[in-house]
Amino acid sequence: MSRDWLSERLSDDLEAVRDAVSDVCEKFDLQYWLRIDETDAYPQEFVDELQAGGWLSMLIPEEYGGGGAELPEAAIMLETINRWGGVGGTIHAQLYTMGTILRFGSDEQKKKWLPQIAEGLRLQSMGVTEPDAGTDTTRIRTFAERRGDTYVVNGQKMWTSRVEQSDLLVLLCRTRKYEDVEKKTDGISVLLVDLREAVPSGQIKVEPIRVMSGHHTNQLTITNLEVPVENLIGEEGKGFRVIMSGLNAERILAASQYIGSGLYFIDRSVQYAKEREVFGRPIGMNQGIQFPLATAYANLRAASAIRWQAAQLFAEGNEGGTEANIAKLLSSKAQYEAANAAMDTFGGYGLAVEYGIESKFRQSRGPLIAPISTNLILAGIAHRELGLPKSF
Ligand SMILES: Cc1cc2nc3c(=O)[nH]c(=O)nc-3n(C[C@H](O)[C@H](O)[C@H](O)COP(=O)(O)OP(=O)(O)OC[C@H]3O[C@@H](n4cnc5c(N)ncnc54)[C@H](O)[C@@H]3O)c2cc1C
């Protein structure tokens, strides 16, 4: 990879972030990421380097020991990692999960946790989904019963990513049962769980789920987990909003990774299409090669434009949920389109692991489903923007 890539015009500040992150990424080449993919390992050396450079704490305000950056800077940082062939998804949650504490925590909670997280305490796990509550979050059953100064939690979580790479977990529970509340989003609460105690004591049993994309995710069985009441984030019973507000940042940062990976496919394909000769001329001369790449590139640029709009709205303190969801929708589709165009450009070599298209191709499918599916984003736009009847 070289830095001489196609790119949209960025502000000087964002350009500086892209350059500095590229310095880190340059040390972790294609072979490194292929090895990580093949062994299903966690890229700890890469993560350590980002932590040492202050990248993982960039969104924590300076008064708590972080970098005091805004979401657009984090967005270009993650885009850059993926553009270099890395996997920003291995660390993106460390950037935004702390936002739960930052936006909804008490002063004591912020003073206690944020400086530790800035120094490297790992909070990159969020337990929302359950076996019978995926898209329909309000159906969660994991229940936190208050006993004096402690919540006693029982239940199951599904798809809780990076538990083994986390010290803390943001856990969504019911404090009133689904059947006992009038509004289904009521009676849900957010707890901060210290995994360093909960896992060794057996209160949380962790079972890894093997998935196609090299993602580290797990099923959790929670048995009489004790959480101090002081670890309740936000108001009891009003946790749905706490979680949803954090998810907008997740969508924008995820979209940035998809844009980065989409551009990785374009960069690699353009270079290959110029070099590979078939019928005595470069394959890049053929419109059958050019047009799919040009279409994917145009769609990536469009996704990027609304991603910046969403990131700016978020940085200004607006919810920007629609823009964040549209950014996630368009970028995940454009990334997949670029992945397919890359496969067709590389021909048989696209399937050869060593060329670095195959692993990225696999990673490009999951984003159409998680963290939120294409269907659900469309259903949300149809209802909230277009005023059509609610289907979810
Ligand atoms: C690799 C991976 C990592 C994940 N990490 C986390 C994590 O860290 N924490 C966490 O809490 N969760 C995580 N998830 C869970 C993820 O958020 C859910 O998979 C997602 O919300 C969908 O839920 P589900 O898989 O149960 O699908 P379901 O809810 O069972 O839905 C199945 C399908 O039906 C469609 N569908 C449902 N209702 C409608 C409707 N009204 N209209 C149209 N289509 C509909 C959905 O779009 C989906 O395609 C992860 C998932 C994966 C795959």
Short mmCIF file of C-alpha atoms and ligand atoms in Angstrom, two decimals:
data_model
loop_
_atom_site.label_atom_id
_atom_site.label_comp_id
_atom_site.label_asym_id
_atom_site.label_seq_id
_atom_site.Cartn_x
_atom_site.Cartn_y
_atom_site.Cartn_z
CA MET A 1 0.00 0.00 0.00
CA SER A 2 1.12 3.54 -0.57
CA ARG A 3 -0.22 6.89 0.56
CA ASP A 4 -0.67 7.96 -3.00
CA TRP A 5 -4.33 7.04 -2.98
CA LEU A 6 -7.53 8.42 -4.35
CA SER A 7 -9.11 10.57 -1.76
CA GLU A 8 -11.71 13.16 -1.06
CA ARG A 9 -10.58 16.57 0.12
CA LEU A 10 -10.32 16.67 3.92
CA SER A 11 -9.76 19.50 6.37
CA ASP A 12 -6.16 19.99 7.53
CA ASP A 13 -7.03 18.54 10.94
CA LEU A 14 -8.49 15.36 9.49
CA GLU A 15 -5.63 15.08 7.02
CA ALA A 16 -3.19 15.23 9.96
CA VAL A 17 -5.05 12.40 11.71
CA ARG A 18 -4.98 10.31 8.52
CA ASP A 19 -1.23 10.83 8.19
CA ALA A 20 -0.45 10.03 11.81
CA VAL A 21 -2.62 6.89 11.82
CA SER A 22 -1.00 5.83 8.54
CA ASP A 23 2.37 5.93 10.35
CA VAL A 24 1.05 3.26 12.72
CA CYS A 25 -0.70 1.22 10.02
CA GLU A 26 2.38 1.10 7.82
CA LYS A 27 4.08 -1.06 10.47
CA PHE A 28 1.36 -3.72 10.22
CA ASP A 29 1.39 -5.04 6.69
CA LEU A 30 -0.84 -7.38 4.75
CA GLN A 31 1.06 -10.41 6.07
CA TYR A 32 0.29 -9.33 9.64
CA TRP A 33 -3.46 -9.07 8.98
CA LEU A 34 -3.50 -12.33 6.99
CA ARG A 35 -1.88 -14.10 9.96
CA ILE A 36 -4.43 -12.57 12.34
CA ASP A 37 -7.25 -13.74 10.07
CA GLU A 38 -5.87 -17.23 9.56
CA THR A 39 -5.27 -17.86 13.26
CA ASP A 40 -8.44 -16.06 14.39
CA ALA A 41 -6.17 -14.08 16.74
CA TYR A 42 -6.67 -10.66 18.29
CA PRO A 43 -4.24 -8.05 16.91
CA GLN A 44 -2.83 -7.20 20.34
CA GLU A 45 0.45 -5.64 19.08
CA PHE A 46 -1.49 -3.29 16.83
CA VAL A 47 -3.92 -2.40 19.63
CA ASP A 48 -1.03 -1.77 22.06
CA GLU A 49 0.52 0.63 19.56
CA LEU A 50 -2.77 2.52 19.17
CA GLN A 51 -3.20 2.71 22.93
CA ALA A 52 0.36 4.02 23.38
CA GLY A 53 -0.33 6.70 20.77
CA GLY A 54 -3.47 7.85 22.58
CA TRP A 55 -5.74 6.84 19.70
CA LEU A 56 -8.04 4.65 21.73
CA SER A 57 -8.80 7.42 24.22
CA MET A 58 -9.09 10.19 21.65
CA LEU A 59 -12.80 10.81 22.33
CA ILE A 60 -12.41 11.09 26.10
CA PRO A 61 -12.34 14.78 27.16
CA GLU A 62 -8.94 16.13 28.17
CA GLU A 63 -10.08 16.79 31.75
CA TYR A 64 -10.38 13.00 32.16
CA GLY A 65 -7.03 12.26 30.55
CA GLY A 66 -8.19 11.66 26.97
CA GLY A 67 -7.46 13.39 23.69
CA GLY A 68 -10.56 15.59 23.62
CA ALA A 69 -11.22 14.85 19.94
CA GLU A 70 -14.62 14.85 18.25
CA LEU A 71 -16.30 12.10 16.28
CA PRO A 72 -15.08 13.16 12.78
CA GLU A 73 -11.47 12.62 13.91
CA ALA A 74 -12.30 9.16 15.23
CA ALA A 75 -14.14 8.46 11.97
CA ILE A 76 -11.11 9.22 9.80
CA MET A 77 -8.89 7.25 12.16
CA LEU A 78 -11.00 4.11 11.72
CA GLU A 79 -11.42 4.67 8.00
CA THR A 80 -7.63 4.88 7.69
CA ILE A 81 -7.04 1.62 9.60
CA ASN A 82 -9.35 -0.26 7.27
CA ARG A 83 -7.99 1.45 4.19
CA TRP A 84 -4.58 0.06 5.05
CA GLY A 85 -6.08 -3.43 5.22
CA GLY A 86 -6.48 -3.47 9.01
CA VAL A 87 -9.59 -4.29 11.01
CA GLY A 88 -10.89 -1.29 12.94
CA GLY A 89 -13.70 -3.44 14.29
CA THR A 90 -11.24 -5.00 16.72
CA ILE A 91 -10.98 -1.74 18.65
CA HIS A 92 -13.75 0.62 17.58
CA ALA A 93 -15.87 -0.08 20.65
CA GLN A 94 -13.08 1.14 22.95
CA LEU A 95 -13.59 4.57 21.43
CA TYR A 96 -17.33 4.96 21.90
CA THR A 97 -18.61 2.57 24.59
CA MET A 98 -17.29 4.93 27.25
CA GLY A 99 -19.76 7.49 25.83
CA THR A 100 -22.41 5.79 27.96
CA ILE A 101 -20.56 7.00 31.06
CA LEU A 102 -19.57 10.32 29.52
CA ARG A 103 -23.09 11.29 28.51
CA PHE A 104 -25.22 9.64 31.19
CA GLY A 105 -22.90 8.88 34.12
CA SER A 106 -22.85 10.88 37.35
CA ASP A 107 -19.87 13.14 38.14
CA GLU A 108 -18.51 10.46 40.49
CA GLN A 109 -18.79 7.78 37.82
CA LYS A 110 -17.02 9.96 35.25
CA LYS A 111 -14.20 10.82 37.68
CA LYS A 112 -13.83 7.19 38.70
CA TRP A 113 -13.94 5.45 35.32
CA LEU A 114 -12.95 7.80 32.48
CA PRO A 115 -9.33 8.43 33.58
CA GLN A 116 -8.82 4.67 34.03
CA ILE A 117 -10.27 4.00 30.57
CA ALA A 118 -8.05 6.71 29.08
CA GLU A 119 -5.07 4.91 30.63
CA GLY A 120 -6.02 1.58 29.11
CA LEU A 121 -8.75 -0.04 31.18
CA ARG A 122 -10.63 -1.89 28.47
CA LEU A 123 -14.30 -1.12 27.95
CA GLN A 124 -15.18 -2.50 24.57
CA SER A 125 -17.99 -4.88 25.28
CA MET A 126 -21.70 -4.20 25.26
CA GLY A 127 -24.29 -6.86 26.13
CA VAL A 128 -27.61 -5.97 24.53
CA THR A 129 -28.68 -8.85 22.27
CA GLU A 130 -30.18 -12.04 23.72
CA PRO A 131 -31.18 -15.39 22.21
CA ASP A 132 -34.79 -14.17 21.90
CA ALA A 133 -34.14 -10.45 21.55
CA GLY A 134 -32.06 -9.40 18.54
CA THR A 135 -33.68 -6.76 16.42
CA ASP A 136 -36.44 -6.32 19.01
CA THR A 137 -34.30 -5.08 21.89
CA THR A 138 -37.19 -4.36 24.25
CA ARG A 139 -37.82 -8.12 24.53
CA ILE A 140 -34.68 -8.67 26.59
CA ARG A 141 -35.24 -10.84 29.66
CA THR A 142 -31.96 -10.54 31.57
CA PHE A 143 -33.25 -9.25 34.89
CA ALA A 144 -31.54 -7.13 37.55
CA GLU A 145 -33.26 -7.41 40.92
CA ARG A 146 -32.35 -4.77 43.45
CA ARG A 147 -31.38 -6.10 46.89
CA GLY A 148 -30.23 -3.21 49.09
CA ASP A 149 -27.14 -1.67 47.52
CA THR A 150 -26.71 -4.45 44.99
CA TYR A 151 -28.38 -5.60 41.80
CA VAL A 152 -28.52 -9.37 41.39
CA VAL A 153 -28.60 -10.17 37.70
CA ASN A 154 -29.68 -13.37 35.94
CA GLY A 155 -30.07 -14.05 32.24
CA GLN A 156 -28.37 -14.77 28.94
CA LYS A 157 -26.70 -12.62 26.32
CA MET A 158 -25.89 -13.49 22.75
CA TRP A 159 -23.27 -11.99 20.44
CA THR A 160 -21.45 -10.07 23.15
CA SER A 161 -18.28 -9.12 21.31
CA ARG A 162 -14.76 -8.70 22.72
CA VAL A 163 -15.56 -9.91 26.26
CA GLU A 164 -12.15 -11.57 26.45
CA GLN A 165 -10.56 -8.28 25.42
CA SER A 166 -12.48 -6.21 27.99
CA ASP A 167 -12.22 -5.39 31.67
CA LEU A 168 -15.65 -3.77 31.81
CA LEU A 169 -18.97 -4.57 30.18
CA VAL A 170 -21.96 -2.30 29.58
CA LEU A 171 -24.93 -4.55 30.28
CA LEU A 172 -28.55 -3.92 29.34
CA CYS A 173 -31.05 -5.48 31.75
CA ARG A 174 -34.66 -5.27 32.65
CA THR A 175 -35.42 -3.88 36.08
CA ARG A 176 -39.13 -4.28 35.34
CA LYS A 177 -40.45 -7.12 33.23
CA TYR A 178 -41.62 -6.58 29.64
CA GLU A 179 -45.13 -7.71 30.67
CA ASP A 180 -45.27 -5.21 33.56
CA VAL A 181 -44.57 -1.98 31.65
CA GLU A 182 -46.99 -0.02 29.51
CA LYS A 183 -44.31 1.45 27.25
CA LYS A 184 -42.01 -1.38 26.12
CA THR A 185 -38.91 0.82 26.24
CA ASP A 186 -39.50 1.48 29.96
CA GLY A 187 -38.12 -0.71 32.74
CA ILE A 188 -34.74 -1.18 31.02
CA SER A 189 -31.53 -0.21 32.84
CA VAL A 190 -27.82 -0.01 32.07
CA LEU A 191 -25.23 -1.49 34.44
CA LEU A 192 -21.45 -1.28 34.29
CA VAL A 193 -20.06 -4.73 35.10
CA ASP A 194 -16.49 -5.41 36.21
CA LEU A 195 -15.56 -8.50 34.21
CA ARG A 196 -12.32 -8.90 36.18
CA GLU A 197 -14.47 -10.11 39.08
CA ALA A 198 -17.53 -11.45 37.29
CA VAL A 199 -15.81 -13.91 34.96
CA PRO A 200 -13.29 -15.60 37.33
CA SER A 201 -16.02 -15.98 39.98
CA GLY A 202 -18.26 -17.77 37.47
CA GLN A 203 -21.05 -15.20 37.73
CA ILE A 204 -20.62 -14.71 33.98
CA LYS A 205 -19.83 -17.80 31.92
CA VAL A 206 -18.35 -16.91 28.51
CA GLU A 207 -18.70 -19.22 25.50
CA PRO A 208 -17.11 -18.03 22.24
CA ILE A 209 -19.20 -18.20 19.05
CA ARG A 210 -17.20 -18.94 15.91
CA VAL A 211 -18.20 -16.64 13.06
CA MET A 212 -17.19 -16.17 9.43
CA SER A 213 -15.66 -12.73 9.78
CA GLY A 214 -12.94 -13.38 12.35
CA HIS A 215 -14.95 -11.38 14.85
CA HIS A 216 -14.52 -12.24 18.55
CA THR A 217 -18.00 -12.66 19.94
CA ASN A 218 -19.61 -14.71 22.69
CA GLN A 219 -22.63 -16.11 24.42
CA LEU A 220 -22.91 -15.19 28.11
CA THR A 221 -24.71 -17.02 30.87
CA ILE A 222 -25.26 -14.72 33.82
CA THR A 223 -25.98 -16.34 37.20
CA ASN A 224 -26.54 -14.31 40.35
CA LEU A 225 -24.16 -11.63 39.14
CA GLU A 226 -23.77 -8.98 41.83
CA VAL A 227 -23.40 -5.39 40.62
CA PRO A 228 -23.20 -2.47 43.06
CA VAL A 229 -26.06 0.01 42.65
CA GLU A 230 -23.41 2.72 42.19
CA ASN A 231 -22.68 1.10 38.79
CA LEU A 232 -26.13 1.97 37.43
CA ILE A 233 -25.58 4.35 34.47
CA GLY A 234 -28.38 6.88 34.08
CA GLU A 235 -31.77 6.51 35.68
CA GLU A 236 -33.18 3.11 36.64
CA GLY A 237 -35.79 2.03 34.09
CA LYS A 238 -34.72 4.65 31.53
CA GLY A 239 -31.73 2.82 30.06
CA PHE A 240 -33.14 2.33 26.57
CA ARG A 241 -32.28 5.90 25.62
CA VAL A 242 -28.82 5.57 27.19
CA ILE A 243 -28.04 2.63 24.91
CA MET A 244 -29.68 4.06 21.79
CA SER A 245 -27.79 7.33 22.02
CA GLY A 246 -24.48 5.42 22.08
CA LEU A 247 -25.52 3.40 19.06
CA ASN A 248 -25.50 6.47 16.79
CA ALA A 249 -21.77 6.87 17.42
CA GLU A 250 -21.36 3.15 16.75
CA ARG A 251 -23.16 3.44 13.39
CA ILE A 252 -20.99 6.40 12.28
CA LEU A 253 -17.73 4.74 13.28
CA ALA A 254 -18.79 1.42 11.74
CA ALA A 255 -19.70 3.28 8.52
CA SER A 256 -16.21 4.79 8.52
CA GLN A 257 -14.66 1.33 8.68
CA TYR A 258 -16.83 0.13 5.79
CA ILE A 259 -15.80 3.17 3.74
CA GLY A 260 -12.15 2.44 4.57
CA SER A 261 -12.48 -1.21 3.53
CA GLY A 262 -14.42 -0.23 0.41
CA LEU A 263 -11.57 2.09 -0.56
CA TYR A 264 -9.06 -0.67 0.21
CA PHE A 265 -10.82 -2.81 -2.42
CA ILE A 266 -10.77 0.10 -4.87
CA ASP A 267 -7.08 0.98 -4.25
CA ARG A 268 -5.99 -2.63 -4.62
CA SER A 269 -8.18 -3.26 -7.67
CA VAL A 270 -7.14 -0.11 -9.52
CA GLN A 271 -3.50 -0.99 -9.08
CA TYR A 272 -4.08 -4.59 -10.18
CA ALA A 273 -6.23 -3.56 -13.16
CA LYS A 274 -3.41 -1.31 -14.42
CA GLU A 275 -0.81 -4.06 -14.09
CA ARG A 276 -2.58 -7.27 -15.11
CA GLU A 277 -2.46 -7.84 -18.86
CA VAL A 278 -4.88 -10.12 -20.66
CA PHE A 279 -5.28 -10.22 -24.47
CA GLY A 280 -2.16 -8.09 -24.62
CA ARG A 281 -3.55 -5.07 -22.74
CA PRO A 282 -4.27 -4.11 -19.13
CA ILE A 283 -7.63 -5.43 -17.90
CA GLY A 284 -8.34 -1.91 -16.58
CA MET A 285 -8.97 -0.85 -20.20
CA ASN A 286 -12.19 -2.86 -20.22
CA GLN A 287 -15.38 -1.15 -19.20
CA GLY A 288 -16.49 -4.44 -17.65
CA ILE A 289 -13.69 -3.91 -15.12
CA GLN A 290 -13.88 -0.10 -14.94
CA PHE A 291 -17.60 0.42 -14.42
CA PRO A 292 -18.16 -1.79 -11.35
CA LEU A 293 -15.14 -0.13 -9.70
CA ALA A 294 -16.30 3.36 -10.67
CA THR A 295 -19.85 2.64 -9.45
CA ALA A 296 -18.62 1.31 -6.11
CA TYR A 297 -16.29 4.29 -5.74
CA ALA A 298 -19.14 6.74 -6.44
CA ASN A 299 -21.33 5.00 -3.88
CA LEU A 300 -18.52 5.02 -1.31
CA ARG A 301 -18.10 8.77 -1.83
CA ALA A 302 -21.85 9.32 -1.40
CA ALA A 303 -21.82 7.22 1.77
CA SER A 304 -18.85 9.21 2.99
CA ALA A 305 -20.65 12.54 2.48
CA ILE A 306 -23.58 11.54 4.68
CA ARG A 307 -21.15 9.95 7.16
CA TRP A 308 -19.48 13.36 7.60
CA GLN A 309 -22.89 15.00 8.00
CA ALA A 310 -23.84 12.44 10.67
CA ALA A 311 -20.48 12.81 12.46
CA GLN A 312 -20.79 16.60 12.49
CA LEU A 313 -24.33 16.46 13.85
CA PHE A 314 -23.16 14.09 16.60
CA ALA A 315 -20.19 16.34 17.45
CA GLU A 316 -22.59 19.30 17.76
CA GLY A 317 -24.67 17.37 20.29
CA ASN A 318 -27.55 16.44 17.98
CA GLU A 319 -28.85 12.90 17.87
CA GLY A 320 -28.60 12.65 14.06
CA GLY A 321 -30.04 9.14 14.18
CA THR A 322 -31.39 9.21 10.63
CA GLU A 323 -28.10 10.38 9.14
CA ALA A 324 -26.11 7.84 11.18
CA ASN A 325 -28.37 5.02 10.03
CA ILE A 326 -28.29 6.13 6.39
CA ALA A 327 -24.48 6.33 6.59
CA LYS A 328 -24.36 2.78 7.93
CA LEU A 329 -26.81 1.56 5.29
CA LEU A 330 -25.07 3.13 2.28
CA SER A 331 -21.52 2.39 3.41
CA SER A 332 -22.17 -1.29 4.15
CA LYS A 333 -23.77 -1.74 0.72
CA ALA A 334 -21.02 0.21 -1.07
CA GLN A 335 -18.34 -1.80 0.74
CA TYR A 336 -19.95 -5.06 -0.37
CA GLU A 337 -20.27 -3.73 -3.91
CA ALA A 338 -16.56 -2.81 -3.90
CA ALA A 339 -15.72 -6.27 -2.53
CA ASN A 340 -17.54 -7.92 -5.42
CA ALA A 341 -15.92 -5.59 -7.96
CA ALA A 342 -12.51 -6.45 -6.47
CA MET A 343 -13.23 -10.17 -6.76
CA ASP A 344 -14.11 -9.74 -10.44
CA THR A 345 -11.03 -7.60 -11.05
CA PHE A 346 -8.62 -10.06 -9.45
CA GLY A 347 -10.26 -13.03 -11.18
CA GLY A 348 -8.94 -16.30 -9.75
CA TYR A 349 -6.38 -14.45 -7.62
CA GLY A 350 -9.22 -12.86 -5.67
CA LEU A 351 -9.82 -16.29 -4.17
CA ALA A 352 -6.15 -16.85 -3.32
CA VAL A 353 -5.71 -16.01 0.36
CA GLU A 354 -2.28 -14.38 -0.05
CA TYR A 355 -3.70 -11.56 -2.22
CA GLY A 356 -5.66 -10.12 0.70
CA ILE A 357 -8.98 -9.83 -1.11
CA GLU A 358 -10.49 -13.10 0.10
CA SER A 359 -10.40 -12.31 3.85
CA LYS A 360 -11.70 -8.78 3.29
CA PHE A 361 -14.45 -10.13 1.06
CA ARG A 362 -15.60 -12.41 3.91
CA GLN A 363 -15.51 -9.50 6.33
CA SER A 364 -17.65 -7.36 4.03
CA ARG A 365 -20.84 -9.44 4.31
CA GLY A 366 -21.56 -9.25 8.05
CA PRO A 367 -22.04 -5.45 8.06
CA LEU A 368 -25.24 -5.86 6.03
CA ILE A 369 -26.67 -7.69 9.08
CA ALA A 370 -25.00 -6.31 12.21
CA PRO A 371 -24.81 -4.09 14.22
CA ILE A 372 -28.17 -3.26 12.64
CA SER A 373 -29.61 -4.96 9.59
CA THR A 374 -30.36 -3.26 6.26
CA ASN A 375 -34.02 -4.21 6.71
CA LEU A 376 -34.34 -2.52 10.06
CA ILE A 377 -32.71 0.69 8.86
CA LEU A 378 -35.11 0.78 5.91
CA ALA A 379 -38.05 0.04 8.20
CA GLY A 380 -36.94 2.93 10.44
CA ILE A 381 -36.61 5.36 7.52
CA ALA A 382 -40.00 4.28 6.14
CA HIS A 383 -41.68 4.92 9.47
CA ARG A 384 -39.83 7.90 10.96
CA GLU A 385 -39.02 9.82 7.78
CA LEU A 386 -41.77 8.81 5.41
CA GLY A 387 -44.55 8.44 7.98
CA LEU A 388 -45.51 4.93 6.85
CA PRO A 389 -47.00 2.45 9.36
CA LYS A 390 -44.52 1.00 11.85
CA SER A 391 -43.39 -2.56 11.08
CA PHE A 392 -41.02 -3.12 13.97
C1 LIG B 1 -20.53 -10.66 14.47
C2 LIG B 1 -21.60 -10.06 15.36
C3 LIG B 1 -21.24 -9.26 16.43
C4 LIG B 1 -22.22 -8.72 17.25
N1 LIG B 1 -21.84 -8.00 18.37
C5 LIG B 1 -22.79 -7.61 19.26
C6 LIG B 1 -22.42 -7.01 20.51
O1 LIG B 1 -21.24 -6.78 20.79
N2 LIG B 1 -23.40 -6.73 21.40
C7 LIG B 1 -24.71 -6.98 21.15
O2 LIG B 1 -25.54 -6.70 22.01
N3 LIG B 1 -25.10 -7.53 19.97
C8 LIG B 1 -24.18 -7.86 19.02
N4 LIG B 1 -24.56 -8.46 17.83
C9 LIG B 1 -25.97 -8.71 17.60
C10 LIG B 1 -26.58 -7.91 16.48
O3 LIG B 1 -26.84 -6.61 16.91
C11 LIG B 1 -27.84 -8.69 16.04
O4 LIG B 1 -27.41 -9.83 15.34
C12 LIG B 1 -28.74 -7.87 15.21
O5 LIG B 1 -29.34 -6.88 15.99
C13 LIG B 1 -29.85 -8.75 14.59
O6 LIG B 1 -30.44 -9.57 15.55
P1 LIG B 1 -30.66 -11.15 15.26
O7 LIG B 1 -29.40 -11.68 14.73
O8 LIG B 1 -31.21 -11.79 16.50
O9 LIG B 1 -31.75 -11.17 14.13
P2 LIG B 1 -33.33 -11.28 14.31
O10 LIG B 1 -33.81 -10.22 15.21
O11 LIG B 1 -33.67 -12.69 14.64
O12 LIG B 1 -33.81 -10.98 12.82
C14 LIG B 1 -33.59 -11.92 11.75
C15 LIG B 1 -33.76 -11.22 10.42
O13 LIG B 1 -35.10 -10.75 10.30
C16 LIG B 1 -35.11 -9.40 9.91
N5 LIG B 1 -36.28 -8.71 10.51
C17 LIG B 1 -36.70 -8.77 11.79
N6 LIG B 1 -37.77 -7.96 11.94
C18 LIG B 1 -38.00 -7.36 10.76
C19 LIG B 1 -38.96 -6.38 10.28
N7 LIG B 1 -39.88 -5.85 11.07
N8 LIG B 1 -38.89 -6.02 8.99
C20 LIG B 1 -37.97 -6.55 8.15
N9 LIG B 1 -37.04 -7.45 8.55
C21 LIG B 1 -37.05 -7.84 9.84
C22 LIG B 1 -33.80 -8.80 10.42
O14 LIG B 1 -33.40 -7.73 9.63
C23 LIG B 1 -32.84 -10.00 10.30
O15 LIG B 1 -32.21 -9.96 9.04
C24 LIG B 1 -23.59 -8.97 16.98
C25 LIG B 1 -23.94 -9.75 15.87
C26 LIG B 1 -22.97 -10.31 15.07
C27 LIG B 1 -23.40 -11.17 13.91
#
